[in-house]
């Protein structure tokens, strides 16, 4: 399984894994997600961490798995308090949400999948992602990492690693907290702190 990056471990295997091995697995998945994105977007160069600082006058943000764009709606309301924002991208696969986004935000770059979204050349102030929760939710049979959709979460972690936004909001099912006896979320929190 160590060589097969598409391997999906069972909840029992994740629960029994050491913190070190689970961290190695998550890091490999982030690298694998990068390679998949390079393939999907026909990019030839490896991504490098973003170092360019944003202009101080405008709050820059982007949303993966945007849904009905609650973050964008709330940030745009801050203009009443004199805080201006600009959404650099949104990614969403649901056609209803795509239409909502395009109808309400003309000119916004809307990617049809997280692998196709543009990469900003500047560090963002806020990045939000709400990857599919079916892997963690009881409606999705709580398969965790054994569910292929769970690996979309690694796309969000990869973006955080390379863009290094100042603020990150990750939203998902509360069951993710207890998955694999809490080991998985602890690995994620440790990686985010690093």
Short mmCIF file of N, CA and C in Angstrom, two decimals:
data_model
loop_
_atom_site.label_atom_id
_atom_site.label_comp_id
_atom_site.label_asym_id
_atom_site.label_seq_id
_atom_site.Cartn_x
_atom_site.Cartn_y
_atom_site.Cartn_z
N UNK A 1 0.81 -1.22 0.00
CA UNK A 1 0.00 0.00 0.00
C UNK A 1 0.84 1.27 0.00
N UNK A 2 2.08 1.20 0.55
CA UNK A 2 2.89 2.41 0.62
C UNK A 2 3.23 2.95 -0.76
N UNK A 3 3.41 2.08 -1.74
CA UNK A 3 3.74 2.53 -3.09
C UNK A 3 2.51 2.94 -3.88
N UNK A 4 1.35 2.39 -3.54
CA UNK A 4 0.12 2.68 -4.26
C UNK A 4 -0.58 3.88 -3.62
N UNK A 5 -0.42 5.05 -4.24
CA UNK A 5 -0.98 6.26 -3.65
C UNK A 5 -2.49 6.37 -3.81
N UNK A 6 -3.08 5.47 -4.58
CA UNK A 6 -4.54 5.48 -4.69
C UNK A 6 -5.17 4.52 -3.69
N UNK A 7 -4.35 3.88 -2.87
CA UNK A 7 -4.81 2.94 -1.86
C UNK A 7 -5.72 3.65 -0.85
N UNK A 8 -6.86 3.05 -0.54
CA UNK A 8 -7.81 3.63 0.41
C UNK A 8 -7.88 2.75 1.66
N UNK A 9 -7.28 3.19 2.77
CA UNK A 9 -7.26 2.35 3.98
C UNK A 9 -8.63 2.30 4.66
N UNK A 10 -8.87 1.21 5.36
CA UNK A 10 -10.11 1.09 6.12
C UNK A 10 -9.98 1.90 7.41
N UNK A 11 -11.11 2.16 8.06
CA UNK A 11 -11.09 2.88 9.33
C UNK A 11 -10.26 2.13 10.36
N UNK A 12 -10.37 0.81 10.40
CA UNK A 12 -9.60 0.02 11.35
C UNK A 12 -8.10 0.18 11.10
N UNK A 13 -7.68 0.18 9.83
CA UNK A 13 -6.26 0.35 9.51
C UNK A 13 -5.75 1.72 9.95
N UNK A 14 -6.58 2.75 9.75
CA UNK A 14 -6.18 4.10 10.16
C UNK A 14 -6.11 4.17 11.68
N UNK A 15 -7.08 3.57 12.36
CA UNK A 15 -7.10 3.59 13.82
C UNK A 15 -5.87 2.91 14.41
N UNK A 16 -5.41 1.85 13.76
CA UNK A 16 -4.26 1.09 14.26
C UNK A 16 -2.92 1.71 13.85
N UNK A 17 -2.92 2.60 12.89
CA UNK A 17 -1.67 3.20 12.41
C UNK A 17 -1.07 4.11 13.47
N UNK A 18 0.26 4.19 13.47
CA UNK A 18 0.92 5.13 14.37
C UNK A 18 0.71 6.55 13.85
N UNK A 19 0.84 7.53 14.73
CA UNK A 19 0.69 8.93 14.33
C UNK A 19 1.70 9.26 13.23
N UNK A 20 2.91 8.75 13.35
CA UNK A 20 3.96 8.99 12.37
C UNK A 20 3.58 8.44 10.99
N UNK A 21 3.11 7.18 10.94
CA UNK A 21 2.73 6.58 9.67
C UNK A 21 1.52 7.26 9.05
N UNK A 22 0.58 7.68 9.89
CA UNK A 22 -0.59 8.39 9.37
C UNK A 22 -0.18 9.74 8.80
N UNK A 23 0.73 10.43 9.45
CA UNK A 23 1.23 11.71 8.94
C UNK A 23 1.92 11.50 7.60
N UNK A 24 2.75 10.45 7.49
CA UNK A 24 3.41 10.15 6.22
C UNK A 24 2.39 9.89 5.12
N UNK A 25 1.32 9.16 5.46
CA UNK A 25 0.28 8.86 4.48
C UNK A 25 -0.39 10.15 3.99
N UNK A 26 -0.75 11.03 4.92
CA UNK A 26 -1.42 12.28 4.55
C UNK A 26 -0.50 13.13 3.68
N UNK A 27 0.77 13.24 4.04
CA UNK A 27 1.72 14.02 3.23
C UNK A 27 1.87 13.45 1.83
N UNK A 28 1.91 12.12 1.72
CA UNK A 28 1.99 11.49 0.39
C UNK A 28 0.75 11.82 -0.43
N UNK A 29 -0.41 11.84 0.23
CA UNK A 29 -1.64 12.16 -0.50
C UNK A 29 -1.65 13.60 -0.99
N UNK A 30 -1.07 14.51 -0.21
CA UNK A 30 -0.98 15.91 -0.64
C UNK A 30 -0.10 16.01 -1.88
N UNK A 31 1.03 15.33 -1.86
CA UNK A 31 1.93 15.32 -3.03
C UNK A 31 1.23 14.67 -4.22
N UNK A 32 0.52 13.56 -3.97
CA UNK A 32 -0.22 12.88 -5.03
C UNK A 32 -1.28 13.81 -5.62
N UNK A 33 -1.97 14.55 -4.76
CA UNK A 33 -2.99 15.50 -5.23
C UNK A 33 -2.34 16.55 -6.12
N UNK A 34 -1.12 16.98 -5.76
CA UNK A 34 -0.42 17.97 -6.59
C UNK A 34 -0.15 17.39 -7.97
N UNK A 35 0.33 16.16 -8.02
CA UNK A 35 0.63 15.55 -9.31
C UNK A 35 -0.63 15.40 -10.15
N UNK A 36 -1.75 15.04 -9.51
CA UNK A 36 -3.01 14.90 -10.23
C UNK A 36 -3.45 16.25 -10.79
N UNK A 37 -3.31 17.32 -10.02
CA UNK A 37 -3.70 18.64 -10.50
C UNK A 37 -2.83 19.07 -11.66
N UNK A 38 -1.54 18.79 -11.57
CA UNK A 38 -0.65 19.12 -12.68
C UNK A 38 -1.11 18.40 -13.94
N UNK A 39 -1.51 17.14 -13.80
CA UNK A 39 -2.00 16.39 -14.96
C UNK A 39 -3.31 16.97 -15.49
N UNK A 40 -4.24 17.28 -14.58
CA UNK A 40 -5.55 17.79 -15.00
C UNK A 40 -5.45 19.15 -15.68
N UNK A 41 -4.56 19.99 -15.18
CA UNK A 41 -4.50 21.36 -15.71
C UNK A 41 -3.45 21.52 -16.79
N UNK A 42 -2.79 20.42 -17.14
CA UNK A 42 -1.75 20.45 -18.19
C UNK A 42 -0.60 21.38 -17.83
N UNK A 43 -0.37 21.55 -16.53
CA UNK A 43 0.78 22.35 -16.10
C UNK A 43 2.02 21.48 -16.20
N UNK A 44 3.12 22.08 -16.55
CA UNK A 44 4.35 21.30 -16.65
C UNK A 44 5.29 21.57 -15.49
N UNK A 45 5.14 22.70 -14.84
CA UNK A 45 6.05 23.04 -13.74
C UNK A 45 5.45 22.63 -12.40
N UNK A 46 6.30 22.25 -11.49
CA UNK A 46 5.87 21.96 -10.13
C UNK A 46 5.47 23.27 -9.46
N UNK A 47 4.53 23.19 -8.54
CA UNK A 47 4.12 24.38 -7.81
C UNK A 47 5.15 24.71 -6.74
N UNK A 48 5.31 25.97 -6.46
CA UNK A 48 6.20 26.42 -5.40
C UNK A 48 5.38 27.28 -4.43
N UNK A 49 5.76 27.33 -3.16
CA UNK A 49 5.01 28.16 -2.20
C UNK A 49 4.94 29.62 -2.66
N UNK A 50 3.79 30.23 -2.45
CA UNK A 50 3.56 31.62 -2.81
C UNK A 50 4.20 32.52 -1.76
N UNK A 51 4.94 33.52 -2.21
CA UNK A 51 5.58 34.44 -1.28
C UNK A 51 5.11 35.88 -1.49
N UNK A 52 4.49 36.18 -2.62
CA UNK A 52 4.07 37.56 -2.90
C UNK A 52 2.96 37.97 -1.95
N UNK A 53 3.14 39.09 -1.28
CA UNK A 53 2.16 39.57 -0.32
C UNK A 53 1.04 40.32 -1.03
N UNK A 54 -0.19 40.23 -0.49
CA UNK A 54 -1.31 40.95 -1.10
C UNK A 54 -1.25 42.44 -0.79
N UNK A 55 -1.95 43.23 -1.61
CA UNK A 55 -2.09 44.65 -1.32
C UNK A 55 -2.89 44.80 -0.03
N UNK A 56 -2.53 45.77 0.83
CA UNK A 56 -3.20 45.87 2.12
C UNK A 56 -4.64 46.41 2.06
N UNK A 57 -5.04 47.03 0.96
CA UNK A 57 -6.35 47.68 0.92
C UNK A 57 -7.54 46.79 0.62
N UNK A 58 -7.31 45.59 0.11
CA UNK A 58 -8.43 44.73 -0.27
C UNK A 58 -8.23 43.33 0.32
N UNK A 59 -9.27 42.80 0.93
CA UNK A 59 -9.25 41.46 1.51
C UNK A 59 -9.42 40.44 0.39
N UNK A 60 -8.38 39.65 0.12
CA UNK A 60 -8.43 38.65 -0.96
C UNK A 60 -8.85 37.31 -0.39
N UNK A 61 -9.78 36.64 -1.08
CA UNK A 61 -10.20 35.32 -0.60
C UNK A 61 -10.57 34.43 -1.76
N UNK A 62 -10.60 33.13 -1.48
CA UNK A 62 -11.00 32.13 -2.45
C UNK A 62 -11.70 30.99 -1.73
N UNK A 63 -12.56 30.29 -2.46
CA UNK A 63 -13.36 29.24 -1.85
C UNK A 63 -13.35 28.00 -2.74
N UNK A 64 -12.93 26.88 -2.17
CA UNK A 64 -13.05 25.59 -2.85
C UNK A 64 -14.26 24.87 -2.31
N UNK A 65 -14.92 24.10 -3.17
CA UNK A 65 -16.16 23.41 -2.80
C UNK A 65 -17.15 24.47 -2.30
N UNK A 66 -17.38 25.48 -3.11
CA UNK A 66 -18.04 26.72 -2.69
C UNK A 66 -19.51 26.56 -2.33
N UNK A 67 -20.19 25.60 -2.89
CA UNK A 67 -21.62 25.49 -2.61
C UNK A 67 -22.33 26.77 -3.00
N UNK A 68 -23.18 27.27 -2.11
CA UNK A 68 -23.94 28.49 -2.39
C UNK A 68 -23.22 29.74 -1.90
N UNK A 69 -21.90 29.66 -1.71
CA UNK A 69 -21.02 30.81 -1.50
C UNK A 69 -21.33 31.62 -0.25
N UNK A 70 -21.54 30.96 0.87
CA UNK A 70 -21.84 31.70 2.10
C UNK A 70 -20.69 32.60 2.54
N UNK A 71 -19.44 32.15 2.39
CA UNK A 71 -18.32 33.00 2.79
C UNK A 71 -18.28 34.26 1.94
N UNK A 72 -18.41 34.10 0.63
CA UNK A 72 -18.39 35.27 -0.25
C UNK A 72 -19.48 36.26 0.07
N UNK A 73 -20.66 35.76 0.34
CA UNK A 73 -21.79 36.63 0.69
C UNK A 73 -21.48 37.42 1.96
N UNK A 74 -20.98 36.73 2.98
CA UNK A 74 -20.67 37.41 4.24
C UNK A 74 -19.54 38.41 4.09
N UNK A 75 -18.50 38.07 3.36
CA UNK A 75 -17.38 39.00 3.20
C UNK A 75 -17.78 40.23 2.39
N UNK A 76 -18.66 40.06 1.43
CA UNK A 76 -19.11 41.22 0.65
C UNK A 76 -19.93 42.19 1.51
N UNK A 77 -20.56 41.67 2.54
CA UNK A 77 -21.33 42.54 3.45
C UNK A 77 -20.43 43.46 4.27
N UNK A 78 -19.15 43.12 4.40
CA UNK A 78 -18.21 43.94 5.16
C UNK A 78 -17.96 45.29 4.51
N UNK A 79 -18.35 45.44 3.26
CA UNK A 79 -18.14 46.71 2.57
C UNK A 79 -18.89 47.83 3.31
N UNK A 80 -19.98 47.49 3.98
CA UNK A 80 -20.72 48.49 4.77
C UNK A 80 -19.87 49.03 5.92
N UNK A 81 -18.91 48.23 6.36
CA UNK A 81 -18.01 48.66 7.44
C UNK A 81 -16.71 49.24 6.87
N UNK A 82 -16.66 49.42 5.56
CA UNK A 82 -15.49 50.00 4.93
C UNK A 82 -14.40 48.99 4.59
N UNK A 83 -14.72 47.70 4.67
CA UNK A 83 -13.73 46.66 4.34
C UNK A 83 -14.09 46.09 2.97
N UNK A 84 -13.21 46.29 2.02
CA UNK A 84 -13.45 45.82 0.67
C UNK A 84 -12.78 44.47 0.45
N UNK A 85 -13.44 43.61 -0.31
CA UNK A 85 -12.89 42.27 -0.55
C UNK A 85 -12.99 41.94 -2.04
N UNK A 86 -12.21 40.97 -2.41
CA UNK A 86 -12.22 40.48 -3.80
C UNK A 86 -12.04 38.97 -3.78
N UNK A 87 -12.99 38.28 -4.37
CA UNK A 87 -12.91 36.83 -4.46
C UNK A 87 -12.12 36.46 -5.71
N UNK A 88 -11.04 35.71 -5.52
CA UNK A 88 -10.17 35.36 -6.64
C UNK A 88 -10.65 34.14 -7.40
N UNK A 89 -11.31 33.21 -6.71
CA UNK A 89 -11.80 32.01 -7.39
C UNK A 89 -12.85 31.32 -6.54
N UNK A 90 -13.55 30.42 -7.18
CA UNK A 90 -14.45 29.48 -6.51
C UNK A 90 -14.38 28.19 -7.31
N UNK A 91 -14.46 27.07 -6.62
CA UNK A 91 -14.58 25.79 -7.32
C UNK A 91 -15.82 25.09 -6.80
N UNK A 92 -16.55 24.49 -7.72
CA UNK A 92 -17.79 23.81 -7.34
C UNK A 92 -18.20 22.87 -8.46
N UNK A 93 -18.61 21.66 -8.09
CA UNK A 93 -19.04 20.68 -9.10
C UNK A 93 -20.55 20.66 -9.29
N UNK A 94 -21.31 21.11 -8.32
CA UNK A 94 -22.77 21.08 -8.37
C UNK A 94 -23.27 22.15 -9.34
N UNK A 95 -24.00 21.74 -10.36
CA UNK A 95 -24.43 22.66 -11.42
C UNK A 95 -25.33 23.78 -10.90
N UNK A 96 -26.18 23.51 -9.93
CA UNK A 96 -27.06 24.55 -9.37
C UNK A 96 -26.22 25.64 -8.70
N UNK A 97 -25.22 25.23 -7.93
CA UNK A 97 -24.36 26.21 -7.27
C UNK A 97 -23.50 26.96 -8.29
N UNK A 98 -23.04 26.28 -9.34
CA UNK A 98 -22.28 26.96 -10.39
C UNK A 98 -23.10 28.08 -11.01
N UNK A 99 -24.36 27.78 -11.29
CA UNK A 99 -25.25 28.80 -11.89
C UNK A 99 -25.45 29.96 -10.91
N UNK A 100 -25.67 29.64 -9.64
CA UNK A 100 -25.83 30.69 -8.63
C UNK A 100 -24.60 31.58 -8.58
N UNK A 101 -23.43 30.96 -8.55
CA UNK A 101 -22.19 31.72 -8.49
C UNK A 101 -22.02 32.62 -9.72
N UNK A 102 -22.25 32.07 -10.90
CA UNK A 102 -22.07 32.87 -12.12
C UNK A 102 -23.12 33.96 -12.24
N UNK A 103 -24.36 33.69 -11.80
CA UNK A 103 -25.42 34.71 -11.85
C UNK A 103 -25.15 35.86 -10.88
N UNK A 104 -24.60 35.54 -9.72
CA UNK A 104 -24.43 36.54 -8.67
C UNK A 104 -23.05 37.17 -8.60
N UNK A 105 -22.09 36.59 -9.30
CA UNK A 105 -20.73 37.13 -9.27
C UNK A 105 -20.16 37.16 -10.68
N UNK A 106 -20.65 38.06 -11.53
CA UNK A 106 -20.13 38.13 -12.90
C UNK A 106 -18.61 38.38 -12.88
N UNK A 107 -17.92 37.66 -13.72
CA UNK A 107 -16.48 37.83 -13.82
C UNK A 107 -15.67 36.97 -12.86
N UNK A 108 -16.34 36.31 -11.91
CA UNK A 108 -15.63 35.45 -10.98
C UNK A 108 -15.14 34.19 -11.70
N UNK A 109 -13.91 33.81 -11.44
CA UNK A 109 -13.37 32.59 -12.01
C UNK A 109 -13.95 31.40 -11.25
N UNK A 110 -14.82 30.64 -11.92
CA UNK A 110 -15.47 29.49 -11.31
C UNK A 110 -14.96 28.23 -11.98
N UNK A 111 -14.23 27.42 -11.21
CA UNK A 111 -13.71 26.17 -11.74
C UNK A 111 -14.73 25.06 -11.51
N UNK A 112 -14.82 24.15 -12.46
CA UNK A 112 -15.78 23.06 -12.36
C UNK A 112 -15.28 21.94 -11.45
N UNK A 113 -14.03 22.01 -11.05
CA UNK A 113 -13.51 21.07 -10.04
C UNK A 113 -12.33 21.76 -9.36
N UNK A 114 -12.00 21.27 -8.18
CA UNK A 114 -10.90 21.86 -7.42
C UNK A 114 -9.58 21.70 -8.16
N UNK A 115 -9.45 20.65 -8.97
CA UNK A 115 -8.21 20.45 -9.71
C UNK A 115 -8.04 21.46 -10.84
N UNK A 116 -9.13 22.11 -11.26
CA UNK A 116 -9.07 23.03 -12.39
C UNK A 116 -9.05 24.51 -11.98
N UNK A 117 -9.11 24.79 -10.68
CA UNK A 117 -9.17 26.18 -10.27
C UNK A 117 -7.83 26.88 -10.48
N UNK A 118 -7.86 28.18 -10.70
CA UNK A 118 -6.60 28.92 -10.90
C UNK A 118 -5.81 29.01 -9.60
N UNK A 119 -4.52 29.18 -9.74
CA UNK A 119 -3.65 29.36 -8.58
C UNK A 119 -3.26 30.82 -8.49
N UNK A 120 -3.70 31.53 -7.45
CA UNK A 120 -3.33 32.94 -7.33
C UNK A 120 -1.82 33.09 -7.15
N UNK A 121 -1.28 34.17 -7.68
CA UNK A 121 0.17 34.41 -7.56
C UNK A 121 0.48 35.21 -6.30
N UNK A 122 -0.53 35.45 -5.49
CA UNK A 122 -0.36 36.24 -4.27
C UNK A 122 -0.97 35.46 -3.11
N UNK A 123 -0.37 35.63 -1.92
CA UNK A 123 -0.95 34.99 -0.73
C UNK A 123 -2.33 35.58 -0.47
N UNK A 124 -3.26 34.72 -0.12
CA UNK A 124 -4.62 35.19 0.14
C UNK A 124 -4.80 35.47 1.63
N UNK A 125 -5.73 36.39 1.91
CA UNK A 125 -6.06 36.66 3.30
C UNK A 125 -6.89 35.52 3.90
N UNK A 126 -7.86 35.05 3.13
CA UNK A 126 -8.76 34.00 3.63
C UNK A 126 -8.95 32.93 2.57
N UNK A 127 -8.82 31.69 2.99
CA UNK A 127 -9.13 30.54 2.13
C UNK A 127 -10.13 29.68 2.89
N UNK A 128 -11.21 29.33 2.22
CA UNK A 128 -12.21 28.48 2.83
C UNK A 128 -12.47 27.28 1.93
N UNK A 129 -12.66 26.13 2.56
CA UNK A 129 -12.99 24.92 1.82
C UNK A 129 -13.94 24.06 2.64
N UNK A 130 -14.92 23.53 1.98
CA UNK A 130 -15.87 22.59 2.60
C UNK A 130 -15.93 21.34 1.75
N UNK A 131 -14.86 20.52 1.76
CA UNK A 131 -14.83 19.32 0.92
C UNK A 131 -16.02 18.41 1.19
N UNK A 132 -16.37 17.56 0.24
CA UNK A 132 -17.52 16.68 0.43
C UNK A 132 -17.43 15.92 1.75
N UNK A 133 -18.56 15.85 2.44
CA UNK A 133 -18.56 15.24 3.77
C UNK A 133 -19.07 13.80 3.76
N UNK A 134 -19.36 13.25 2.59
CA UNK A 134 -19.95 11.91 2.54
C UNK A 134 -19.07 10.86 3.20
N UNK A 135 -17.76 11.04 3.17
CA UNK A 135 -16.85 10.07 3.78
C UNK A 135 -16.96 10.05 5.30
N UNK A 136 -17.36 11.19 5.87
CA UNK A 136 -17.38 11.34 7.33
C UNK A 136 -18.79 11.34 7.89
N UNK A 137 -19.78 11.61 7.05
CA UNK A 137 -21.16 11.73 7.53
C UNK A 137 -21.84 10.36 7.63
N UNK A 138 -22.79 10.26 8.52
CA UNK A 138 -23.49 8.98 8.69
C UNK A 138 -24.26 8.60 7.42
N UNK A 139 -24.69 9.57 6.64
CA UNK A 139 -25.37 9.29 5.37
C UNK A 139 -24.43 8.67 4.34
N UNK A 140 -23.14 8.85 4.52
CA UNK A 140 -22.14 8.28 3.62
C UNK A 140 -21.53 7.01 4.16
N UNK A 141 -22.14 6.43 5.15
CA UNK A 141 -21.74 5.17 5.77
C UNK A 141 -20.40 5.25 6.52
N UNK A 142 -19.92 6.46 6.83
CA UNK A 142 -18.74 6.67 7.66
C UNK A 142 -17.52 5.87 7.19
N UNK A 143 -17.26 5.88 5.90
CA UNK A 143 -16.13 5.11 5.36
C UNK A 143 -14.79 5.80 5.59
N UNK A 144 -14.79 7.08 5.88
CA UNK A 144 -13.53 7.79 6.12
C UNK A 144 -12.62 7.75 4.91
N UNK A 145 -11.36 7.46 5.12
CA UNK A 145 -10.38 7.46 4.03
C UNK A 145 -10.62 6.34 3.02
N UNK A 146 -11.47 5.36 3.35
CA UNK A 146 -11.79 4.30 2.39
C UNK A 146 -12.76 4.80 1.32
N UNK A 147 -13.33 5.99 1.52
CA UNK A 147 -14.23 6.61 0.53
C UNK A 147 -13.38 7.51 -0.36
N UNK A 148 -13.47 7.32 -1.66
CA UNK A 148 -12.63 8.08 -2.60
C UNK A 148 -12.85 9.59 -2.48
N UNK A 149 -14.06 10.04 -2.11
CA UNK A 149 -14.31 11.48 -2.01
C UNK A 149 -13.54 12.11 -0.85
N UNK A 150 -13.13 11.31 0.13
CA UNK A 150 -12.39 11.87 1.27
C UNK A 150 -11.08 12.50 0.83
N UNK A 151 -10.54 12.04 -0.27
CA UNK A 151 -9.24 12.52 -0.72
C UNK A 151 -9.29 13.91 -1.34
N UNK A 152 -10.49 14.41 -1.57
CA UNK A 152 -10.60 15.80 -2.02
C UNK A 152 -10.16 16.76 -0.91
N UNK A 153 -10.25 16.30 0.33
CA UNK A 153 -9.78 17.10 1.46
C UNK A 153 -8.29 17.42 1.31
N UNK A 154 -7.54 16.49 0.71
CA UNK A 154 -6.11 16.72 0.52
C UNK A 154 -5.84 17.84 -0.48
N UNK A 155 -6.77 18.08 -1.39
CA UNK A 155 -6.62 19.21 -2.32
C UNK A 155 -6.62 20.52 -1.53
N UNK A 156 -7.49 20.61 -0.53
CA UNK A 156 -7.54 21.82 0.30
C UNK A 156 -6.24 21.98 1.08
N UNK A 157 -5.76 20.89 1.66
CA UNK A 157 -4.51 20.95 2.42
C UNK A 157 -3.33 21.34 1.52
N UNK A 158 -3.34 20.85 0.30
CA UNK A 158 -2.27 21.19 -0.64
C UNK A 158 -2.30 22.68 -0.97
N UNK A 159 -3.51 23.21 -1.18
CA UNK A 159 -3.61 24.64 -1.48
C UNK A 159 -3.07 25.46 -0.30
N UNK A 160 -3.43 25.05 0.91
CA UNK A 160 -2.95 25.76 2.10
C UNK A 160 -1.43 25.70 2.16
N UNK A 161 -0.87 24.55 1.86
CA UNK A 161 0.58 24.38 1.90
C UNK A 161 1.28 25.33 0.93
N UNK A 162 0.76 25.45 -0.27
CA UNK A 162 1.44 26.25 -1.29
C UNK A 162 1.08 27.73 -1.26
N UNK A 163 -0.17 28.06 -0.96
CA UNK A 163 -0.54 29.47 -0.96
C UNK A 163 -0.25 30.15 0.37
N UNK A 164 -0.29 29.40 1.45
CA UNK A 164 -0.07 29.91 2.80
C UNK A 164 -0.96 31.10 3.13
N UNK A 165 -2.28 30.92 3.00
CA UNK A 165 -3.19 32.02 3.34
C UNK A 165 -3.06 32.40 4.82
N UNK A 166 -3.40 33.64 5.12
CA UNK A 166 -3.29 34.12 6.49
C UNK A 166 -4.36 33.51 7.39
N UNK A 167 -5.53 33.25 6.84
CA UNK A 167 -6.64 32.65 7.59
C UNK A 167 -7.22 31.50 6.78
N UNK A 168 -7.48 30.39 7.46
CA UNK A 168 -8.04 29.21 6.82
C UNK A 168 -9.31 28.80 7.55
N UNK A 169 -10.35 28.53 6.79
CA UNK A 169 -11.60 28.00 7.35
C UNK A 169 -11.88 26.69 6.62
N UNK A 170 -11.81 25.58 7.36
CA UNK A 170 -12.14 24.27 6.81
C UNK A 170 -13.42 23.80 7.48
N UNK A 171 -14.37 23.40 6.67
CA UNK A 171 -15.68 23.00 7.20
C UNK A 171 -15.97 21.58 6.75
N UNK A 172 -16.46 20.75 7.69
CA UNK A 172 -16.83 19.39 7.34
C UNK A 172 -17.70 18.80 8.42
N UNK A 173 -18.03 17.53 8.28
CA UNK A 173 -18.87 16.83 9.25
C UNK A 173 -18.15 16.68 10.59
N UNK A 174 -18.90 16.80 11.67
CA UNK A 174 -18.30 16.65 13.00
C UNK A 174 -17.76 15.23 13.21
N UNK A 175 -18.23 14.27 12.43
CA UNK A 175 -17.73 12.89 12.56
C UNK A 175 -16.24 12.79 12.21
N UNK A 176 -15.72 13.76 11.48
CA UNK A 176 -14.30 13.75 11.15
C UNK A 176 -13.46 13.84 12.43
N UNK A 177 -14.01 14.46 13.47
CA UNK A 177 -13.28 14.62 14.73
C UNK A 177 -13.02 13.29 15.43
N UNK A 178 -13.93 12.35 15.27
CA UNK A 178 -13.80 11.08 15.97
C UNK A 178 -13.33 9.94 15.06
N UNK A 179 -13.18 10.20 13.78
CA UNK A 179 -12.74 9.17 12.84
C UNK A 179 -11.37 8.64 13.28
N UNK A 180 -11.21 7.35 13.24
CA UNK A 180 -9.96 6.67 13.62
C UNK A 180 -9.51 7.09 15.02
N UNK A 181 -10.47 7.15 15.92
CA UNK A 181 -10.21 7.49 17.33
C UNK A 181 -9.56 8.87 17.47
N UNK A 182 -9.85 9.77 16.55
CA UNK A 182 -9.34 11.13 16.61
C UNK A 182 -7.94 11.32 16.05
N UNK A 183 -7.32 10.25 15.59
CA UNK A 183 -5.94 10.35 15.08
C UNK A 183 -5.87 11.19 13.81
N UNK A 184 -6.83 10.98 12.91
CA UNK A 184 -6.77 11.67 11.62
C UNK A 184 -6.84 13.18 11.79
N UNK A 185 -7.78 13.66 12.60
CA UNK A 185 -7.92 15.11 12.78
C UNK A 185 -6.69 15.67 13.49
N UNK A 186 -6.08 14.90 14.38
CA UNK A 186 -4.88 15.37 15.05
C UNK A 186 -3.72 15.54 14.07
N UNK A 187 -3.61 14.62 13.12
CA UNK A 187 -2.58 14.74 12.08
C UNK A 187 -2.84 16.00 11.25
N UNK A 188 -4.09 16.22 10.88
CA UNK A 188 -4.43 17.42 10.08
C UNK A 188 -4.09 18.69 10.87
N UNK A 189 -4.48 18.75 12.13
CA UNK A 189 -4.20 19.95 12.95
C UNK A 189 -2.69 20.17 13.10
N UNK A 190 -1.94 19.09 13.29
CA UNK A 190 -0.47 19.23 13.40
C UNK A 190 0.13 19.77 12.10
N UNK A 191 -0.36 19.26 10.97
CA UNK A 191 0.16 19.73 9.68
C UNK A 191 -0.19 21.20 9.45
N UNK A 192 -1.39 21.60 9.84
CA UNK A 192 -1.79 22.99 9.68
C UNK A 192 -0.94 23.92 10.56
N UNK A 193 -0.60 23.47 11.75
CA UNK A 193 0.24 24.28 12.64
C UNK A 193 1.63 24.44 12.08
N UNK A 194 2.15 23.40 11.42
CA UNK A 194 3.48 23.48 10.83
C UNK A 194 3.47 24.47 9.68
#
